[in-house]
Tab-separated table of C-alpha atoms in Angstrom:
chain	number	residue	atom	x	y	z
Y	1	UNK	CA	47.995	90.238	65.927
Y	2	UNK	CA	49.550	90.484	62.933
Y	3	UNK	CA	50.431	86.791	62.513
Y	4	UNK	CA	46.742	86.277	63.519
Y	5	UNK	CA	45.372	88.097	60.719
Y	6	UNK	CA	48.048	86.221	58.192
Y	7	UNK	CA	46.564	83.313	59.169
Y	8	UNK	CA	42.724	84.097	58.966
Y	9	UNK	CA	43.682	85.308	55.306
Y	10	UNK	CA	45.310	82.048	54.477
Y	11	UNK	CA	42.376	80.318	55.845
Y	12	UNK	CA	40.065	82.555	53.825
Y	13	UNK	CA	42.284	81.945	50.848
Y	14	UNK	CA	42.290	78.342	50.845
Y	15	UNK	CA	38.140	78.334	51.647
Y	16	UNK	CA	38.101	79.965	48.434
Y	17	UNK	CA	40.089	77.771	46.465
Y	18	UNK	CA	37.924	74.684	47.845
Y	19	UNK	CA	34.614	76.144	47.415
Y	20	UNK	CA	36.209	76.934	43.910
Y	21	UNK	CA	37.547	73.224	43.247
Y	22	UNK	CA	34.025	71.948	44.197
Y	23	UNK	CA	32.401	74.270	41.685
Y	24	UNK	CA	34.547	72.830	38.974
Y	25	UNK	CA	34.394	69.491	39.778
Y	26	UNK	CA	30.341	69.793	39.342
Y	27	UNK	CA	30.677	71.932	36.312
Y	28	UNK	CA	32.704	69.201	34.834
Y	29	UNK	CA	29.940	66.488	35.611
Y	30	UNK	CA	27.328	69.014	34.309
Y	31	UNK	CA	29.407	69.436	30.929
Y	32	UNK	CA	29.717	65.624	30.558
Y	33	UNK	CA	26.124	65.538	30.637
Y	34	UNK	CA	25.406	67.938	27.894
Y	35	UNK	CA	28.177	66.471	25.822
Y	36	UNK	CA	26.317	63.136	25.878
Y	37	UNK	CA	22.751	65.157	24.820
Y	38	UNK	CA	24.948	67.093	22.286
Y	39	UNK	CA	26.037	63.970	20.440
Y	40	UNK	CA	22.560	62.452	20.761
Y	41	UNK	CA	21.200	65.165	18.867
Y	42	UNK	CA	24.289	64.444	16.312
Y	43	UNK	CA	23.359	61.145	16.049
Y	44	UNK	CA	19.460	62.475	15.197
Y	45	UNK	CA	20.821	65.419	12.903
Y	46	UNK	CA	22.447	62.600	10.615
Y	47	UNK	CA	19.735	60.635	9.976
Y	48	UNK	CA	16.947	63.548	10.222
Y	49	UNK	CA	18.622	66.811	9.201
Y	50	UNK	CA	16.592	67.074	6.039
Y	51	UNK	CA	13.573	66.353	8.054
Y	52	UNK	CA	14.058	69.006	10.672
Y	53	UNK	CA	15.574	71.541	8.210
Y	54	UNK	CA	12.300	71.958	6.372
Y	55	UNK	CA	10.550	72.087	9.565
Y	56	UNK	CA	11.980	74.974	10.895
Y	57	UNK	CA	12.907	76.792	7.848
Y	58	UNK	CA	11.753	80.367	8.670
Y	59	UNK	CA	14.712	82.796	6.238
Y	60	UNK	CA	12.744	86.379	6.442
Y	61	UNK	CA	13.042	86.642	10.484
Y	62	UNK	CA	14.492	89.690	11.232
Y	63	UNK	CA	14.214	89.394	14.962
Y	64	UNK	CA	15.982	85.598	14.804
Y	65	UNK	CA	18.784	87.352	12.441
Y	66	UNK	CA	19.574	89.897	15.558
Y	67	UNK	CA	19.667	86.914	18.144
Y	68	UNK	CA	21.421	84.837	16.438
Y	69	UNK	CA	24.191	87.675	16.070
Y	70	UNK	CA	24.903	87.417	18.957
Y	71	UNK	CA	26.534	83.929	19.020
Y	72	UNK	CA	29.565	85.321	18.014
Y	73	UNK	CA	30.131	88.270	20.513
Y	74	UNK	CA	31.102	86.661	23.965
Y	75	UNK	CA	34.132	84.621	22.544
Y	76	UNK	CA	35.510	88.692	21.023
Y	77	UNK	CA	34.437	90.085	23.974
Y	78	UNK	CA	35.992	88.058	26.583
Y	79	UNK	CA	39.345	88.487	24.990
Y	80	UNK	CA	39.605	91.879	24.794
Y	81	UNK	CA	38.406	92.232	28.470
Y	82	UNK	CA	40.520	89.666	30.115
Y	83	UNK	CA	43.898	92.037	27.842
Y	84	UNK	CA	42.713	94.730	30.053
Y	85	UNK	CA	43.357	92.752	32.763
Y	86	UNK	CA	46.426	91.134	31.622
Y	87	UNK	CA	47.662	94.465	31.185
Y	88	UNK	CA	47.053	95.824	34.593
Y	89	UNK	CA	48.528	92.798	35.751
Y	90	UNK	CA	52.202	93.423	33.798
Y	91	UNK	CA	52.266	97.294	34.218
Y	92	UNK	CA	52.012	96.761	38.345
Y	93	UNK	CA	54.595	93.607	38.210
Y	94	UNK	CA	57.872	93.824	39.197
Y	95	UNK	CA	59.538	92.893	36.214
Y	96	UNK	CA	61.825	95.010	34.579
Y	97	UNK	CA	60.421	98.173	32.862
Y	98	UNK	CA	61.453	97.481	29.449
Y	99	UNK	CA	59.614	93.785	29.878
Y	100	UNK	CA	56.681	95.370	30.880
Y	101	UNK	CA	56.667	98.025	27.656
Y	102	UNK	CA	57.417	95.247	25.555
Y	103	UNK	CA	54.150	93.058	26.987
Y	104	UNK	CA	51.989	95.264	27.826
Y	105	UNK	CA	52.433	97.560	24.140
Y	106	UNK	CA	51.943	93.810	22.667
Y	107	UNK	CA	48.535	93.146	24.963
Y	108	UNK	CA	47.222	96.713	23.589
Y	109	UNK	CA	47.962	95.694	19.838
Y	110	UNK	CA	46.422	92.395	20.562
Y	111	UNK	CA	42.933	93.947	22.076
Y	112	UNK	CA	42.935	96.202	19.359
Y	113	UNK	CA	42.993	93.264	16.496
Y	114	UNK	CA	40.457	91.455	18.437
Y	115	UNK	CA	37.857	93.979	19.022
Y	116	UNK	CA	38.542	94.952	15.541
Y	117	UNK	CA	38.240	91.480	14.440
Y	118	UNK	CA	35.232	91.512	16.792
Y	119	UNK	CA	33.376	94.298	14.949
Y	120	UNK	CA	33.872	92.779	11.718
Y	121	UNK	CA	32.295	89.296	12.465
Y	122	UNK	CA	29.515	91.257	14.154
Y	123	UNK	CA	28.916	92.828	10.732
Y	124	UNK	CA	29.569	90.122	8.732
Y	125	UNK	CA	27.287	88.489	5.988
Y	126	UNK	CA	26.345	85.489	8.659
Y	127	UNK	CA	25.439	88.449	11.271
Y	128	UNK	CA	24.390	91.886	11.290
Y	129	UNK	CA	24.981	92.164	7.273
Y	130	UNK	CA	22.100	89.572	6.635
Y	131	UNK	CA	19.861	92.439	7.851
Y	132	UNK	CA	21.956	95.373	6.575
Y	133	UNK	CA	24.277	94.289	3.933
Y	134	UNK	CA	26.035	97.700	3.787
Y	135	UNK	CA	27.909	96.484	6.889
Y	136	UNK	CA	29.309	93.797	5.283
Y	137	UNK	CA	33.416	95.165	4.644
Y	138	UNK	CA	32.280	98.602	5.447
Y	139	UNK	CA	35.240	100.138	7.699
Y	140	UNK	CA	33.738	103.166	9.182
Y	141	UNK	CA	30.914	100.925	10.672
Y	142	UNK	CA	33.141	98.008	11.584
Y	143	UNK	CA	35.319	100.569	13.609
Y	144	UNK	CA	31.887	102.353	15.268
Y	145	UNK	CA	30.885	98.342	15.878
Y	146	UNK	CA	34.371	97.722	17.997
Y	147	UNK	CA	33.952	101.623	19.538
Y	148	UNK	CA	31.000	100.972	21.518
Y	149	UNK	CA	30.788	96.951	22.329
Y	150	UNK	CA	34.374	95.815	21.992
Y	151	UNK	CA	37.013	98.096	23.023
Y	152	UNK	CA	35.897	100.072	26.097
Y	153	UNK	CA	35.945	95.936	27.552
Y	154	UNK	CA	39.665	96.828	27.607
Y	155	UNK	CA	39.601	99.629	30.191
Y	156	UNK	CA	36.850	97.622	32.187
Y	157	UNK	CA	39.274	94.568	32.167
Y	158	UNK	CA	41.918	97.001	33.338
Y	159	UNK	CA	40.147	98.861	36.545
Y	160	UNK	CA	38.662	95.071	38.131
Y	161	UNK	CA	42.056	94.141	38.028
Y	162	UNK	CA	42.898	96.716	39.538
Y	163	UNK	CA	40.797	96.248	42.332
Y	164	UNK	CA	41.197	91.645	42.616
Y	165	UNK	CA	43.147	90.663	45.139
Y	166	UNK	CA	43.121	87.011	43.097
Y	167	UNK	CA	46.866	86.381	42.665
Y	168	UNK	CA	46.202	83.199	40.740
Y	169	UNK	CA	44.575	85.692	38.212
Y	170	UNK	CA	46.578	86.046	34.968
Y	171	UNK	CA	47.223	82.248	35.049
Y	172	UNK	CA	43.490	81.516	34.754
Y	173	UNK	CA	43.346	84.022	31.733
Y	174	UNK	CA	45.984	82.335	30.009
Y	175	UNK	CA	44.204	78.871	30.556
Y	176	UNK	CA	40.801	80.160	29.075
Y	177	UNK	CA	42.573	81.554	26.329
Y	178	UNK	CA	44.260	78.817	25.199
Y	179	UNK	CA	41.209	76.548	25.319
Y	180	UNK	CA	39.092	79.291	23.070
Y	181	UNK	CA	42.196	79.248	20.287
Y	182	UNK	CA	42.297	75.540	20.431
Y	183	UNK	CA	38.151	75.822	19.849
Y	184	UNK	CA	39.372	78.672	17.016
Y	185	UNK	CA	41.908	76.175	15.091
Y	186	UNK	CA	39.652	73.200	15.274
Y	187	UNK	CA	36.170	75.058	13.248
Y	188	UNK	CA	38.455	76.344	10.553
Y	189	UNK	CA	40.592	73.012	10.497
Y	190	UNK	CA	36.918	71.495	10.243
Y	191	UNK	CA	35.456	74.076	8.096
Y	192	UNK	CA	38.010	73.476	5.035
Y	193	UNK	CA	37.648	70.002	5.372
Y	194	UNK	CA	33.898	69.836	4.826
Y	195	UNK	CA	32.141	71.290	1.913
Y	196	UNK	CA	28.630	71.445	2.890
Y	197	UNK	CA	25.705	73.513	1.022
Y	198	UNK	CA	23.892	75.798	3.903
Y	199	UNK	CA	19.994	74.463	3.482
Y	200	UNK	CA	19.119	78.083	2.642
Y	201	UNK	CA	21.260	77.449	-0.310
Y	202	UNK	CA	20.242	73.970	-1.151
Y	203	UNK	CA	16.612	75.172	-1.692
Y	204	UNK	CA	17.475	77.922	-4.398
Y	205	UNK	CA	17.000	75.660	-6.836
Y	206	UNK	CA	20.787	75.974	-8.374
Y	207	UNK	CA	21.695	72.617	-10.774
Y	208	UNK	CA	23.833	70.321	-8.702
Y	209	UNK	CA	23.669	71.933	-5.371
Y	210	UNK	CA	21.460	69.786	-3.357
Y	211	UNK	CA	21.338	68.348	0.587
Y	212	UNK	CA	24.032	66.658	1.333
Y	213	UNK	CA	24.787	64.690	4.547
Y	214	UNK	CA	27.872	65.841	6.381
Y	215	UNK	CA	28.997	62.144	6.015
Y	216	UNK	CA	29.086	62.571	2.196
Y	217	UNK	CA	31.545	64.450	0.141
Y	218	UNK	CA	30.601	67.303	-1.917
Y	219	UNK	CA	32.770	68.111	-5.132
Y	220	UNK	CA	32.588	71.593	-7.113
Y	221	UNK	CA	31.979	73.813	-4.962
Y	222	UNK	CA	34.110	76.820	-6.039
Y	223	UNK	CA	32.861	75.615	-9.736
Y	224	UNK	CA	29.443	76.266	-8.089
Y	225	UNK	CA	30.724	79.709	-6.893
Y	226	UNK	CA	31.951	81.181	-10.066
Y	227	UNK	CA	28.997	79.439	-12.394
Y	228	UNK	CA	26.407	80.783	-10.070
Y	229	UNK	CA	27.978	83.860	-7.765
Y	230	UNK	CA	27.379	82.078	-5.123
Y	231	UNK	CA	29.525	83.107	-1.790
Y	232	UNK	CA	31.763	80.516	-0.933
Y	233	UNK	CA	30.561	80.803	2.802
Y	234	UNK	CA	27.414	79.236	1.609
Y	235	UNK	CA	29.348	75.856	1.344
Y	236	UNK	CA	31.025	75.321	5.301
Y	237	UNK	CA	27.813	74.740	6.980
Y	238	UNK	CA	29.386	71.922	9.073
Y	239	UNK	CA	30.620	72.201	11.536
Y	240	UNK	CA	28.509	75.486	12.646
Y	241	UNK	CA	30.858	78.407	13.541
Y	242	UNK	CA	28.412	80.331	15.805
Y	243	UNK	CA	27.624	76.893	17.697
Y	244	UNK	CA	31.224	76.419	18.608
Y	245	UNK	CA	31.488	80.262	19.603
Y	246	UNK	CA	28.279	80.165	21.314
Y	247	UNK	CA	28.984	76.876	23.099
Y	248	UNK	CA	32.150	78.225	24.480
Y	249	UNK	CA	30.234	80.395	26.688
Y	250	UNK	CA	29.251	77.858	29.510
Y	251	UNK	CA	32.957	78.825	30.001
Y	252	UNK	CA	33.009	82.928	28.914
Y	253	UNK	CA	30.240	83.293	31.395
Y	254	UNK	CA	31.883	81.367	34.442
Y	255	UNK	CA	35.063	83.509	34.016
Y	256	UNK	CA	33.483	86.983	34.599
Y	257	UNK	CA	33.424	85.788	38.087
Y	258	UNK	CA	37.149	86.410	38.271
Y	259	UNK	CA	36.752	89.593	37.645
Y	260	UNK	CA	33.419	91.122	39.256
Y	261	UNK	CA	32.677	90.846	42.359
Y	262	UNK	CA	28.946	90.445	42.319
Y	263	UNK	CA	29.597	87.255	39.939
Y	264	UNK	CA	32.117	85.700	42.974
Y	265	UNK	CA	29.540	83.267	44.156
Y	266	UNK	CA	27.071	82.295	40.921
Y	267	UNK	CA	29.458	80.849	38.788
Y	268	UNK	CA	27.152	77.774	37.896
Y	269	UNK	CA	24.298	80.522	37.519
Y	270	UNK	CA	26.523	82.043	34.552
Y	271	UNK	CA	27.519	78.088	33.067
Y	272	UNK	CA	24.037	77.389	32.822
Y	273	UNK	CA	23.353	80.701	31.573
Y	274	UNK	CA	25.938	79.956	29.440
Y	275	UNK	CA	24.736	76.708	27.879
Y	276	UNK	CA	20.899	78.191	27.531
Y	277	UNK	CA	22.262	80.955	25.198
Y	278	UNK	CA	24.149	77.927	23.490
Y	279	UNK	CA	20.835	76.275	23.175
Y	280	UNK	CA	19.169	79.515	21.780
Y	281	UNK	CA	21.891	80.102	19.390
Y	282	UNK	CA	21.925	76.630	17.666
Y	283	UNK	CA	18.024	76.456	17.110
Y	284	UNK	CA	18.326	80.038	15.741
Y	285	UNK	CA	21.066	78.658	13.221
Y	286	UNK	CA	18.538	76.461	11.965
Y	287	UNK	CA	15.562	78.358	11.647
Y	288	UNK	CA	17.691	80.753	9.442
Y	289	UNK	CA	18.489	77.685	6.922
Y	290	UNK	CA	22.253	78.580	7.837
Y	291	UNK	CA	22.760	75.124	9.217
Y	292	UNK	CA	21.564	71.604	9.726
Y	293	UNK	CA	20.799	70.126	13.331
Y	294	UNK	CA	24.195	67.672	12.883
Y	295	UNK	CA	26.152	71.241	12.215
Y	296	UNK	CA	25.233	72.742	15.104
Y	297	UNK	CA	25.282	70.096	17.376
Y	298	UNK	CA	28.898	68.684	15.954
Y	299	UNK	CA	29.995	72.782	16.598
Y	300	UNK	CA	28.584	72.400	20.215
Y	301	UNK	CA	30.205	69.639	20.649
Y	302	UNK	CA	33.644	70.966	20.109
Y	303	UNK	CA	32.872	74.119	22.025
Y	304	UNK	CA	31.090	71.430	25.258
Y	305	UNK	CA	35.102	69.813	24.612
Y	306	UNK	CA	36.610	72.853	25.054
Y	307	UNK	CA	34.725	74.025	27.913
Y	308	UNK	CA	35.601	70.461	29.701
Y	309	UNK	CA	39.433	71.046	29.532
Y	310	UNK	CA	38.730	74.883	30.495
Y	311	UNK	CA	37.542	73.578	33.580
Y	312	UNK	CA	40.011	71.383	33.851
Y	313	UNK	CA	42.772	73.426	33.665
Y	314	UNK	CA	40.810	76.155	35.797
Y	315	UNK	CA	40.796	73.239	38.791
Y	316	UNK	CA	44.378	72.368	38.791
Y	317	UNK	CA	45.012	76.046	39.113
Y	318	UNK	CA	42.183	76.516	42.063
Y	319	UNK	CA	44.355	73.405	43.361
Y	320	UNK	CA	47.293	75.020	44.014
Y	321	UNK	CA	46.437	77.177	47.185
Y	322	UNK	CA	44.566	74.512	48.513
């Protein structure tokens, strides 16, 4: 009987990890696919992006300045969930305890600077402060920010782990998290490399600040910043920051599967959820003048990349029970 019922769970196990390879093999196709519109709409951005700037121009949305807040959220989010986890994961391992204080204190310190981190960016000047700019550095309402959406993630992360029975678990958290701070390193790698006046800037009317293709350099920008008080933000509009985050979701969403058990069996439900609030996200970057149509779409682009070797590395791991 026993053996019986070792074998059934086997079986069940390595169902699992096929049905799981299949998914990722077609999320991988689907990925492709919207890398190859992404860098269509590149290719359009750099010869139109003036063009479809002054289309869409709309600065005084309020309801577009709450959306497009959003972008930034999942990629914090995520983080400090999947630490809960981790952390549930070393406290009931059977390594040593002084290994497990050492790991676990440094996953708790680690959640806290990333929901922290979280709640500033959420009030930041290219978020919530464009609506309330006595958010922008304001402690007591960054900490209230990472109170209520970031850091009770932590605990949730903590009791689903609790309750998975996925031993391959803690390896897939490391392999999302390494793709999101490769996706991290390349936008500011990109973003000091490019000095690019935002469109809402470019139409102020300031002497010498002007559109500029991504293709061209543009020189004086911190002369620009102390002449005219200008934030230095206002000059990394490519590539766009909240497109990368946003884009990185067609992986965020996929992975709450691991961890809920409603989510098991719609993981392409949450990628393509994933890549419509991508979509959303970009076009409101544009209405708000923050970016050009070759910004977002070049961010997208490196989040769509990211996603691709997330997936990746998420099959060879569904591989190995198989």
């Amino acid at each position: 009987m026993k053996q019986q019922q070792e074998r059934k769970s086997v079986q069940i196990m390595t169902q699992k990890a096929i049905n799981d390879t299949n998914k990722y093999r077609k999320m991988i196709k689907l990925l492709i696919a919207a890398l190859l519109l992404l860098i269509l709409l590149f290719l359009t951005g750099t010869f139109c992006d003036r063009t479809v700037a002054e289309t869409l121009f709309s600065p005084d949305n309020t309801f577009i300045k709450v959306i497009t807040s959003t972008g930034v959220y999942p990629i914090y989010a995520v983080q400090v969930l999947f630490y809960g986890a981790l952390y549930e994961r070393t406290l009931h391992s059977s390594k040593s305890k002084q290994f497990k204080m050492v790991i676990c204190t440094f996953f708790i310190l680690t959640a806290l600077f990333l929901g922290f981190n979280g709640g500033k960016t959420l009030a930041s000047r290219n978020n919530l402060g464009e609506i309330f700019p006595s958010f922008i550095g304001n402690l007591p309402v960054i900490i209230i920010i990472s109170a209520i959406l970031e850091y009770p993630l932590f605990f949730i992360g903590y009791f689903y782990a609790k309750k998975s029975d996925d031993k391959l678990l803690t390896q897939r958290i490391f392999g999302l998290f390494i793709v999101l701070l490769f996706a991290f390193i390349s936008m500011q790698v990109m973003k000091n490399f490019f000095d690019r006046p935002r469109y809402r800037t470019a139409v102020l009317g300031y002497e010498g600040i002007t559109f500029v293709p991504w293709y061209k350099p543009f020189t004086g920008a911190e002369k620009y910043v102390a002449a005219y008080g200008i934030n230095a933000d206002e000059f990394r509009s490519f590539p766009s920051g909240h497109s990368i985050f946003s884009s990185l979701s067609t992986c965020i969403f996929p992975s709450l599967a691991w961890l809920f058990p409603k989510l098991k069996n719609k993981q392409m439900q949450l990628f393509v959820a994933g890549f419509i609030f991508c979509i959303i996200i970009m076009f409101t970057r544009m209405l708000l003048g923050a970016h050009y149509l070759s910004d977002v779409s070049a961010g997208a682009i490196i989040g769509v990349l990211s996603s691709i070797a997330c997936a990746a590395i998420q099959l060879r791991i569904s591989q190995k029970i198989t």
